[in-house]
mmCIF file of C-alpha atoms and ligand atoms in Angstrom:
data_model
loop_
_atom_site.group_PDB
_atom_site.id
_atom_site.type_symbol
_atom_site.label_atom_id
_atom_site.label_comp_id
_atom_site.label_asym_id
_atom_site.label_seq_id
_atom_site.Cartn_x
_atom_site.Cartn_y
_atom_site.Cartn_z
ATOM 1 C CA MET A 229 98.341 85.637 106.773
ATOM 2 C CA ILE A 230 99.841 88.096 109.456
ATOM 3 C CA THR A 231 97.762 91.067 110.143
ATOM 4 C CA ILE A 232 99.562 94.288 111.235
ATOM 5 C CA VAL A 233 97.522 97.116 112.202
ATOM 6 C CA VAL A 234 98.718 100.769 112.097
ATOM 7 C CA SER A 235 97.127 102.570 114.692
ATOM 8 C CA SER A 236 97.543 105.652 117.057
ATOM 9 C CA GLN A 237 95.303 107.873 119.027
ATOM 10 C CA LYS A 238 96.425 111.002 117.301
ATOM 11 C CA GLY A 239 95.771 111.858 113.686
ATOM 12 C CA GLY A 240 98.388 113.277 111.378
ATOM 13 C CA VAL A 241 101.222 111.264 112.819
ATOM 14 C CA GLY A 242 101.992 109.463 109.450
ATOM 15 C CA LYS A 243 99.659 106.390 109.965
ATOM 16 C CA THR A 244 98.609 106.374 106.472
ATOM 17 C CA THR A 245 102.061 107.087 104.964
ATOM 18 C CA VAL A 246 103.520 104.276 107.031
ATOM 19 C CA SER A 247 100.775 101.865 105.882
ATOM 20 C CA ILE A 248 101.211 102.366 102.480
ATOM 21 C CA ASN A 249 104.883 102.535 102.224
ATOM 22 C CA LEU A 250 105.324 99.439 104.598
ATOM 23 C CA ALA A 251 102.862 97.356 102.424
ATOM 24 C CA HIS A 252 104.808 98.395 99.372
ATOM 25 C CA SER A 253 107.936 97.174 100.891
ATOM 26 C CA PHE A 254 106.544 93.657 101.890
ATOM 27 C CA ALA A 255 105.075 93.700 98.190
ATOM 28 C CA ARG A 256 108.388 94.343 96.784
ATOM 29 C CA SER A 257 110.036 91.752 98.993
ATOM 30 C CA GLY A 258 107.684 89.267 97.245
ATOM 31 C CA LYS A 259 105.134 88.805 99.845
ATOM 32 C CA ARG A 260 101.440 88.651 98.784
ATOM 33 C CA THR A 261 100.298 91.721 100.582
ATOM 34 C CA LEU A 262 96.967 93.217 101.278
ATOM 35 C CA LEU A 263 96.597 96.918 102.219
ATOM 36 C CA VAL A 264 93.332 97.591 103.881
ATOM 37 C CA ASP A 265 92.071 101.144 104.528
ATOM 38 C CA ALA A 266 90.006 100.973 107.674
ATOM 39 C CA ASP A 267 89.745 104.713 107.910
ATOM 40 C CA PRO A 268 86.313 105.807 106.885
ATOM 41 C CA GLN A 269 88.001 109.220 105.677
ATOM 42 C CA GLY A 270 90.393 106.923 104.108
ATOM 43 C CA SER A 271 92.843 107.985 101.212
ATOM 44 C CA VAL A 272 94.843 104.844 100.527
ATOM 45 C CA GLY A 273 94.979 104.319 96.806
ATOM 46 C CA LEU A 274 93.573 107.594 96.260
ATOM 47 C CA SER A 275 95.002 107.569 92.691
ATOM 48 C CA LEU A 276 95.820 103.964 92.204
ATOM 49 C CA THR A 277 92.520 103.940 90.501
ATOM 50 C CA ARG A 278 90.513 106.844 89.606
ATOM 51 C CA GLN A 279 87.350 105.712 91.196
ATOM 52 C CA SER A 280 88.605 104.508 94.443
ATOM 53 C CA ARG A 281 86.555 106.803 96.285
ATOM 54 C CA THR A 282 83.272 105.285 94.830
ATOM 55 C CA LEU A 283 84.469 101.776 95.177
ATOM 56 C CA ASN A 284 83.040 99.504 97.876
ATOM 57 C CA GLY A 285 85.346 98.318 100.458
ATOM 58 C CA PHE A 286 86.227 97.419 103.945
ATOM 59 C CA TYR A 287 83.245 99.332 105.402
ATOM 60 C CA ASP A 288 80.807 97.827 103.016
ATOM 61 C CA ALA A 289 81.997 94.406 103.955
ATOM 62 C CA ILE A 290 81.527 95.265 107.671
ATOM 63 C CA GLY A 291 78.133 96.600 107.070
ATOM 64 C CA ASP A 292 76.929 93.892 104.688
ATOM 65 C CA PRO A 293 78.125 90.254 105.387
ATOM 66 C CA SER A 294 76.888 89.138 102.144
ATOM 67 C CA CYS A 295 79.437 91.384 100.335
ATOM 68 C CA ALA A 296 82.233 89.247 98.667
ATOM 69 C CA LEU A 297 85.491 90.210 99.655
ATOM 70 C CA GLU A 298 86.901 89.203 96.269
ATOM 71 C CA GLN A 299 84.848 91.988 94.709
ATOM 72 C CA LEU A 300 86.488 94.553 96.849
ATOM 73 C CA ILE A 301 90.064 93.647 96.016
ATOM 74 C CA VAL A 302 91.849 96.387 93.833
ATOM 75 C CA PRO A 303 94.899 95.363 92.154
ATOM 76 C CA THR A 304 97.878 97.490 91.913
ATOM 77 C CA LYS A 305 100.697 97.759 89.257
ATOM 78 C CA LEU A 306 102.840 95.687 91.559
ATOM 79 C CA GLU A 307 101.486 92.133 91.215
ATOM 80 C CA THR A 308 102.040 91.359 94.763
ATOM 81 C CA LEU A 309 100.277 94.283 96.218
ATOM 82 C CA SER A 310 96.394 94.659 96.318
ATOM 83 C CA LEU A 311 94.150 96.866 98.268
ATOM 84 C CA ILE A 312 90.764 97.372 99.794
ATOM 85 C CA PRO A 313 89.803 100.847 99.897
ATOM 86 C CA ALA A 314 87.532 102.090 102.834
ATOM 87 C CA GLY A 315 84.311 101.977 100.981
ATOM 88 C CA GLN A 316 81.141 103.688 101.046
ATOM 89 C CA CYS A 317 79.666 102.800 104.349
ATOM 90 C CA SER A 318 80.482 105.218 107.060
ATOM 91 C CA ASP A 319 81.476 104.516 110.655
ATOM 92 C CA TYR A 320 78.224 106.460 111.602
ATOM 93 C CA GLU A 321 75.771 104.279 109.450
ATOM 94 C CA LEU A 322 77.214 101.147 111.100
ATOM 95 C CA GLY A 323 75.944 102.312 114.398
ATOM 96 C CA VAL A 324 79.218 101.264 115.782
ATOM 97 C CA GLY A 325 78.011 103.099 119.013
ATOM 98 C CA ALA A 326 76.260 99.488 119.639
ATOM 99 C CA MET A 327 79.588 98.122 120.492
ATOM 100 C CA GLY A 328 80.461 94.541 119.815
ATOM 101 C CA VAL A 329 78.128 94.741 116.458
ATOM 102 C CA SER A 330 81.010 94.992 114.267
ATOM 103 C CA LEU A 331 83.569 92.794 116.079
ATOM 104 C CA GLU A 332 82.240 89.402 114.585
ATOM 105 C CA ARG A 333 82.096 91.063 111.063
ATOM 106 C CA VAL A 334 85.572 92.543 111.527
ATOM 107 C CA LYS A 335 86.781 89.124 112.423
ATOM 108 C CA ALA A 336 85.003 87.631 109.568
ATOM 109 C CA PHE A 337 86.570 90.005 107.029
ATOM 110 C CA PHE A 338 89.924 89.102 108.024
ATOM 111 C CA HIS A 339 89.105 85.414 108.080
ATOM 112 C CA MET A 340 87.953 85.908 104.505
ATOM 113 C CA ALA A 341 90.990 87.841 103.501
ATOM 114 C CA ASP A 342 93.194 84.908 105.044
ATOM 115 C CA THR A 343 91.643 82.456 102.741
ATOM 116 C CA GLN A 344 92.727 84.466 99.597
ATOM 117 C CA GLY A 345 96.350 83.420 99.927
ATOM 118 C CA TYR A 346 97.930 86.679 101.086
ATOM 119 C CA ASP A 347 101.184 86.639 103.384
ATOM 120 C CA VAL A 348 100.831 89.927 104.942
ATOM 121 C CA CYS A 349 97.757 92.265 105.491
ATOM 122 C CA ILE A 350 98.640 95.747 106.497
ATOM 123 C CA VAL A 351 95.522 97.866 108.003
ATOM 124 C CA ASP A 352 95.403 101.638 108.203
ATOM 125 C CA THR A 353 93.018 102.998 110.742
ATOM 126 C CA ALA A 354 91.522 106.132 111.565
ATOM 127 C CA ALA A 355 92.915 108.228 114.710
ATOM 128 C CA GLY A 356 91.780 106.908 118.014
ATOM 129 C CA LEU A 357 91.386 103.384 119.393
ATOM 130 C CA PHE A 358 87.615 103.203 119.596
ATOM 131 C CA GLY A 359 84.798 101.875 117.440
ATOM 132 C CA VAL A 360 85.898 99.747 114.502
ATOM 133 C CA THR A 361 89.581 100.533 115.153
ATOM 134 C CA ALA A 362 89.217 98.643 118.475
ATOM 135 C CA ASP A 363 87.654 95.954 116.530
ATOM 136 C CA VAL A 364 90.312 95.814 114.129
ATOM 137 C CA LEU A 365 92.690 95.624 117.190
ATOM 138 C CA SER A 366 91.021 92.611 118.400
ATOM 139 C CA ALA A 367 91.174 90.870 115.167
ATOM 140 C CA CYS A 368 94.810 91.552 114.190
ATOM 141 C CA ASP A 369 98.069 89.909 115.289
ATOM 142 C CA ALA A 370 100.435 92.980 115.644
ATOM 143 C CA VAL A 371 100.221 96.855 116.175
ATOM 144 C CA LEU A 372 102.492 99.379 114.755
ATOM 145 C CA ILE A 373 102.140 102.951 116.527
ATOM 146 C CA PRO A 374 103.526 105.860 114.520
ATOM 147 C CA GLN A 375 104.684 108.750 116.803
ATOM 148 C CA GLN A 376 105.589 112.196 115.380
ATOM 149 C CA ALA A 377 108.848 113.349 116.350
ATOM 150 C CA GLU A 378 108.027 116.475 117.964
ATOM 151 C CA PRO A 379 108.697 117.949 121.459
ATOM 152 C CA LEU A 380 106.765 115.725 123.963
ATOM 153 C CA GLY A 381 103.893 117.512 125.780
ATOM 154 C CA VAL A 382 103.886 116.648 129.599
ATOM 155 C CA ARG A 383 100.772 114.197 128.727
ATOM 156 C CA SER A 384 102.270 112.623 125.864
ATOM 157 C CA VAL A 385 103.963 109.615 127.555
ATOM 158 C CA PRO A 386 101.127 108.900 129.824
ATOM 159 C CA LYS A 387 98.914 108.975 126.615
ATOM 160 C CA ILE A 388 101.347 106.667 124.878
ATOM 161 C CA LEU A 389 101.396 104.162 127.912
ATOM 162 C CA GLU A 390 97.501 104.452 128.159
ATOM 163 C CA ALA A 391 97.230 103.651 124.447
ATOM 164 C CA LEU A 392 99.430 100.524 124.670
ATOM 165 C CA THR A 393 97.529 99.434 127.775
ATOM 166 C CA LYS A 394 94.016 100.084 125.786
ATOM 167 C CA MET A 395 95.384 97.948 123.115
ATOM 168 C CA ARG A 396 96.513 94.969 125.152
ATOM 169 C CA VAL A 397 93.228 95.209 127.119
ATOM 170 C CA VAL A 398 91.199 95.098 123.842
ATOM 171 C CA ASN A 399 93.446 92.192 122.595
ATOM 172 C CA PRO A 400 95.627 90.333 125.054
ATOM 173 C CA LYS A 401 97.227 88.409 122.151
ATOM 174 C CA LEU A 402 98.105 91.552 120.070
ATOM 175 C CA HIS A 403 101.809 91.603 119.454
ATOM 176 C CA VAL A 404 102.731 95.281 120.053
ATOM 177 C CA LEU A 405 105.810 96.098 117.663
ATOM 178 C CA GLY A 406 105.918 99.680 119.294
ATOM 179 C CA LEU A 407 106.403 103.072 118.254
ATOM 180 C CA VAL A 408 107.848 104.110 115.044
ATOM 181 C CA MET A 409 109.079 107.689 114.950
ATOM 182 C CA THR A 410 107.928 109.531 112.189
ATOM 183 C CA MET A 411 108.744 113.119 110.413
ATOM 184 C CA VAL A 412 112.334 112.957 112.008
ATOM 185 C CA GLN A 413 114.413 115.959 110.999
ATOM 186 C CA ASN A 414 118.088 115.152 111.555
ATOM 187 C CA ARG A 415 119.199 118.707 111.350
ATOM 188 C CA LEU A 416 116.834 120.035 113.986
ATOM 189 C CA ALA A 417 117.824 119.539 117.537
ATOM 190 C CA GLU A 418 114.231 119.450 118.765
ATOM 191 C CA SER A 419 113.621 116.607 116.606
ATOM 192 C CA ILE A 420 116.353 114.432 117.496
ATOM 193 C CA GLU A 421 115.794 115.279 121.256
ATOM 194 C CA ALA A 422 112.241 114.103 121.010
ATOM 195 C CA VAL A 423 113.236 110.688 119.608
ATOM 196 C CA GLN A 424 115.744 110.455 122.444
ATOM 197 C CA ALA A 425 113.113 111.424 124.920
ATOM 198 C CA VAL A 426 110.993 108.665 123.859
ATOM 199 C CA ARG A 427 113.622 106.167 123.865
ATOM 200 C CA ASN A 428 114.795 107.239 127.399
ATOM 201 C CA LEU A 429 111.177 107.048 128.651
ATOM 202 C CA LEU A 430 109.955 103.697 126.977
ATOM 203 C CA PRO A 431 111.418 100.236 127.084
ATOM 204 C CA GLU A 432 113.916 99.531 124.229
ATOM 205 C CA ASN A 433 111.796 96.870 122.628
ATOM 206 C CA MET A 434 108.818 99.440 122.468
ATOM 207 C CA VAL A 435 110.422 101.903 120.041
ATOM 208 C CA MET A 436 111.568 100.753 116.397
ATOM 209 C CA ARG A 437 115.334 101.428 115.611
ATOM 210 C CA THR A 438 114.160 102.537 112.286
ATOM 211 C CA VAL A 439 112.982 106.150 112.039
ATOM 212 C CA VAL A 440 111.029 107.705 109.273
ATOM 213 C CA PRO A 441 112.655 111.012 108.010
ATOM 214 C CA ARG A 442 110.693 114.077 107.057
ATOM 215 C CA ASP A 443 110.729 114.479 103.586
ATOM 216 C CA ASP A 444 108.693 116.449 101.120
ATOM 217 C CA ILE A 445 108.382 113.681 98.833
ATOM 218 C CA PHE A 446 106.074 111.927 101.395
ATOM 219 C CA VAL A 447 103.734 114.827 101.077
ATOM 220 C CA GLN A 448 103.934 114.720 97.168
ATOM 221 C CA ALA A 449 103.139 110.870 97.398
ATOM 222 C CA SER A 450 100.382 111.130 99.884
ATOM 223 C CA ALA A 451 98.624 113.874 97.749
ATOM 224 C CA LYS A 452 98.234 111.007 95.211
ATOM 225 C CA GLY A 453 97.779 108.088 97.675
ATOM 226 C CA LEU A 454 100.857 106.452 96.418
ATOM 227 C CA PRO A 455 103.926 104.686 98.031
ATOM 228 C CA VAL A 456 107.046 106.813 97.742
ATOM 229 C CA GLY A 457 108.751 104.041 95.842
ATOM 230 C CA VAL A 458 106.850 104.532 92.933
ATOM 231 C CA MET A 459 107.675 108.286 92.792
ATOM 232 C CA GLU A 460 110.580 109.342 90.320
ATOM 233 C CA GLN A 461 112.596 110.803 93.313
ATOM 234 C CA GLY A 462 111.428 108.158 95.876
ATOM 235 C CA ALA A 463 114.230 105.457 95.445
ATOM 236 C CA GLY A 464 116.118 107.247 98.369
ATOM 237 C CA VAL A 465 113.621 106.596 101.059
ATOM 238 C CA LEU A 466 112.802 102.940 100.059
ATOM 239 C CA ALA A 467 115.565 101.754 102.249
ATOM 240 C CA VAL A 468 113.747 103.362 105.366
ATOM 241 C CA PHE A 469 110.699 101.076 104.732
ATOM 242 C CA ASP A 470 112.654 97.979 103.974
ATOM 243 C CA ASN A 471 114.650 98.446 107.236
ATOM 244 C CA LEU A 472 111.389 98.936 109.049
ATOM 245 C CA ARG A 473 110.119 95.790 107.597
ATOM 246 C CA LEU A 474 113.132 93.714 108.290
ATOM 247 C CA GLU A 475 112.956 94.899 111.969
ATOM 248 C CA ILE A 476 109.049 93.879 112.082
ATOM 249 C CA GLU A 477 109.998 90.455 110.607
ATOM 250 C CA ASN A 478 112.921 90.011 113.128
ATOM 251 C CA LYS A 479 110.839 91.220 116.112
ATOM 252 C CA THR A 480 108.060 88.648 115.459
ATOM 253 C CA ASP A 481 107.997 85.110 114.351
ATOM 254 C CA LEU A 482 106.983 86.732 111.101
ATOM 255 C CA HIS A 483 110.508 85.858 109.542
ATOM 256 C CA SER A 484 109.923 82.257 109.855
ATOM 257 C CA VAL A 485 106.290 82.522 108.876
ATOM 258 C CA LEU A 486 107.057 84.293 105.904
ATOM 259 C CA ASN A 487 110.139 82.705 104.634
HETATM 260 N N1 ADP B 602 107.906 111.561 106.871
HETATM 261 C C1 ADP B 602 107.163 112.477 106.512
HETATM 262 N N2 ADP B 602 107.848 113.542 105.983
HETATM 263 C C2 ADP B 602 107.011 114.464 105.491
HETATM 264 N N3 ADP B 602 105.397 114.608 105.571
HETATM 265 C C3 ADP B 602 105.057 113.498 105.988
HETATM 266 C C4 ADP B 602 105.626 112.352 106.661
HETATM 267 N N4 ADP B 602 104.756 111.494 106.878
HETATM 268 C C5 ADP B 602 103.620 111.943 106.754
HETATM 269 N N5 ADP B 602 103.668 113.216 106.194
HETATM 270 C C6 ADP B 602 102.673 114.102 105.847
HETATM 271 O O1 ADP B 602 101.859 114.418 106.945
HETATM 272 C C7 ADP B 602 100.548 114.446 106.800
HETATM 273 C C8 ADP B 602 99.878 113.349 107.594
HETATM 274 O O2 ADP B 602 100.428 112.117 107.339
HETATM 275 P P1 ADP B 602 99.243 110.895 107.232
HETATM 276 O O3 ADP B 602 100.201 109.896 106.974
HETATM 277 O O4 ADP B 602 98.226 111.178 106.439
HETATM 278 O O5 ADP B 602 98.991 110.600 108.875
HETATM 279 P P2 ADP B 602 97.763 109.996 109.497
HETATM 280 O O6 ADP B 602 97.225 108.900 108.653
HETATM 281 O O7 ADP B 602 98.229 109.563 110.988
HETATM 282 O O8 ADP B 602 96.727 111.097 109.705
HETATM 283 C C9 ADP B 602 100.406 114.123 105.215
HETATM 284 O O9 ADP B 602 100.084 115.295 104.600
HETATM 285 C C10 ADP B 602 101.611 113.422 104.873
HETATM 286 O O10 ADP B 602 102.029 113.688 103.612
HETATM 287 MG MG1 MG B 603 95.449 108.438 107.938
#
């Protein structure tokens, strides 16, 4: 199983949207895919099952090692896509301040998931690179970093570089897939310039070719915690995430591992 964590220091940049729709694309391509919500405020699969807020999930597994992973897995309408909600136990309750406490458990969680026969595991995280997210970064194979296409503040690029460095310190083996520009508005010069600025400032292999356009369909889908692909008008944007998936597969040895 390949684990890809979707992470960024900033909130509201499209992490959850990218996680859900990328997982959906992997699943549609026939890969057995597990989507894990590691954001304690998580909203993945909000309406996939009505009770998903009250279900046990990732944080329960981290908090209680006797928690059986099989019991946390929520099937979806798509046979190849399953998810594990965030669960009940909060970051705070875990006393994650005591660093390192959760790392072994996070590793054990992904090890257990690995034994369930999945090809790919996509992990959505809370904003920031600390606490459980740092542990998830330590335990995963690759990271994808959504970056909103808005004019860059002077401190943005140093911040991005700092984040990349932090990730590599946390896990030297982590494959940094790079930034994926989100909420791109093709008819807005500022938005296009923001994408170009990021491409100019970072090495080519650090920015995915595929960009995620700004589209109201994402807002409608995320209100329901659904992939856009299952929405009536969502067909048009399926290709975006298929392209992103192909790029990820080609960028890594995922292609040979998965095919
Ligand atoms: N490509 C997009 N186009 C339009 N709205 C988007 C897009 N991606 C995300 N959004 C919206 O922006 C908000 C934040 O996105 P979300 O994926 O929840 O970000 P994060 O998980 O990083 O906090 C949500 O309301 C979501 O619907
Ligand atoms: Mg989110």
